[in-house]
Amino acid sequence: MSEVKFVIEKSPRIARLIHDLYANMPEIEADRAELITESYKQTEHLPIIKRRSAAFRHILENIPIVIREGELIVGSNSVAPRGCQTFPEFSYEWLPPEYETIATREADPFYISPDTIRRLENVHPYWKGKTVSDLAAANMDPEVLDVFMNHGIFTVGNYFFNGVGHVNVNYEKVINCGLETYIEECKAQLATLTRGQGDYAEKRNFWESVIESCEAVIAYARRYSDLALSLAADCTDSDRKAELLTIAEACDHVPAKPARSFHEACQGFWFIQQLMQMESSGHSISPGRFDQYMYPFFKADLDEGKITYESAQELLDCIWVKFNDLNKCRDAASAEGFAGYGMFQNLIVGGQDENGYDVTNELSFMCMEAQCHVRLPQPSLSIRVWNKSPHDLLIKAAAVTREGMGVPAFYNDEVIIPAMMDRGISLKEARRYCIIGCVEPCVPHYTDGWQDAAFFNMCRPMEMVFSNGVDKGVQIGPKTGDVCKMGSFQDFYNAYKTQQEFFVKMMVQADNAVDYAHSVRCPLPFQASLIDDCMARGKSNQEGGARYNFTGPQGFGIANNTDGLLA
């Protein structure tokens, strides 16, 4: 058997970080909910996208921050390790009924303190009638809302109750250019506006909100710089003091300015990954082709003798630990479906560039080594393979697979690239694909895919044939006749198609209602700054700013449904 490449000794630091991360049950915190409520009360006169950026700024200026013992990469959405904030602007009414059970439920329990409950109860009344879920429900026909909520034929709950996520953003540009460049681009766009144009206010508000959001992220990073300096001043351990001073320098510089080193590139990347979740409540925010956009910084530092393979591996391992610090609390039913505190941050290595050349590099191997060192659920590690993948890469991937962690997932360029081209994507763009969340290919930082927008139970329309459209004593589907009087399979199959078409149209109406509610109540200006075409168009992702914009519901139970039809 071929030798497994890039087997690098694991730093003792990593075991300590993992131990501290998992020492206690994850905890729900109330800081973000309080801060966004404070901001929204003060900005009711503003357009929604300006309210969103003002709230993002208020949160990042005031939310408690922490640098944990031994960290080299910093930035956490909660004080408690693996803790989470709540997002009342999307929904909140599911949480109070679970206060007493959320710490003891079987799937993804969270501790919630009496003080946190008190603080949340103080802010929740403000949001009644103002959430994304409120508006989505109001825009569904009553019978559609009833079928969604009560009859188990389809659900749009993923984004009805939560943010969307399911996106890959332009990490490469942030790391190479810095957010100050984004601010200058917005100012240049603002200078092109004339007051007489019809979309003047819309575009002005958008670009001003992006500026405010980027400035907020820069200020947030510098809060960490100040904290690191403060900790360094009191630190008596000379090694840790030096680490804290390095952290302080990095956080003062990135993501405001272009990264100057591999460490700064890692830190800049992490602030983007972390704060995307802070803004959006989304999951499946996916780093994509991490080995590609990080490699130039690694290679430059290695060639100049600034880092070794071991020190670079330690930084990667620290990022792998941080992926598991991000968390999200879901309602009990959703937690059962997403059990394991899943955030589905898909990071993919290997594959080819837009010109069809294999671009496997040393970081491709080291990312897989990080998975072996850290051995935690996140990121969702994937690998692109094709007929020119280096044999050593495949051996490394096989060695990781043998560890029994269920990763990496293997994606075949020779199948996925033609499939994307069949959807109208150019060859060059398709060759650059990454994976979002579980298994969803997309064009990196050009796509608002809304994957998992709905789940449709393919077996339920067949059950509706047997009940003539009745469920729980209510006529929710069309009357397709007494099944006992159907004379042939074709009669039954036609009835099935009638039921299915009826409920699929309901699902589409529900999805459209949720989609519209997000655009009206929760546009995300910081996310939009990182999606190509949103900036040029002056529109958020939620308002249609991305180049590729589609909705992806899923049909479940296809095999069971086929078996049922054939029985």
Short mmCIF file of N, CA and C in Angstrom, two decimals, residues 36 308 320 414 472 497:
data_model
loop_
_atom_site.label_atom_id
_atom_site.label_comp_id
_atom_site.label_asym_id
_atom_site.label_seq_id
_atom_site.Cartn_x
_atom_site.Cartn_y
_atom_site.Cartn_z
N ILE A 36 -30.53 43.16 19.81
CA ILE A 36 -31.28 43.44 18.57
C ILE A 36 -32.61 44.09 18.90
N THR A 308 6.35 26.58 9.89
CA THR A 308 6.70 25.20 9.56
C THR A 308 5.42 24.45 9.25
N TRP A 320 -10.37 24.01 13.02
CA TRP A 320 -11.26 22.83 13.06
C TRP A 320 -11.99 22.76 14.41
N GLU A 414 -16.52 14.52 -12.64
CA GLU A 414 -16.93 14.08 -13.98
C GLU A 414 -18.43 13.87 -14.09
N LYS A 472 -57.25 13.22 9.19
CA LYS A 472 -57.70 13.62 10.53
C LYS A 472 -59.12 14.16 10.50
N LYS A 497 -51.37 11.13 -8.96
CA LYS A 497 -50.77 12.33 -9.56
C LYS A 497 -51.62 13.57 -9.26
#
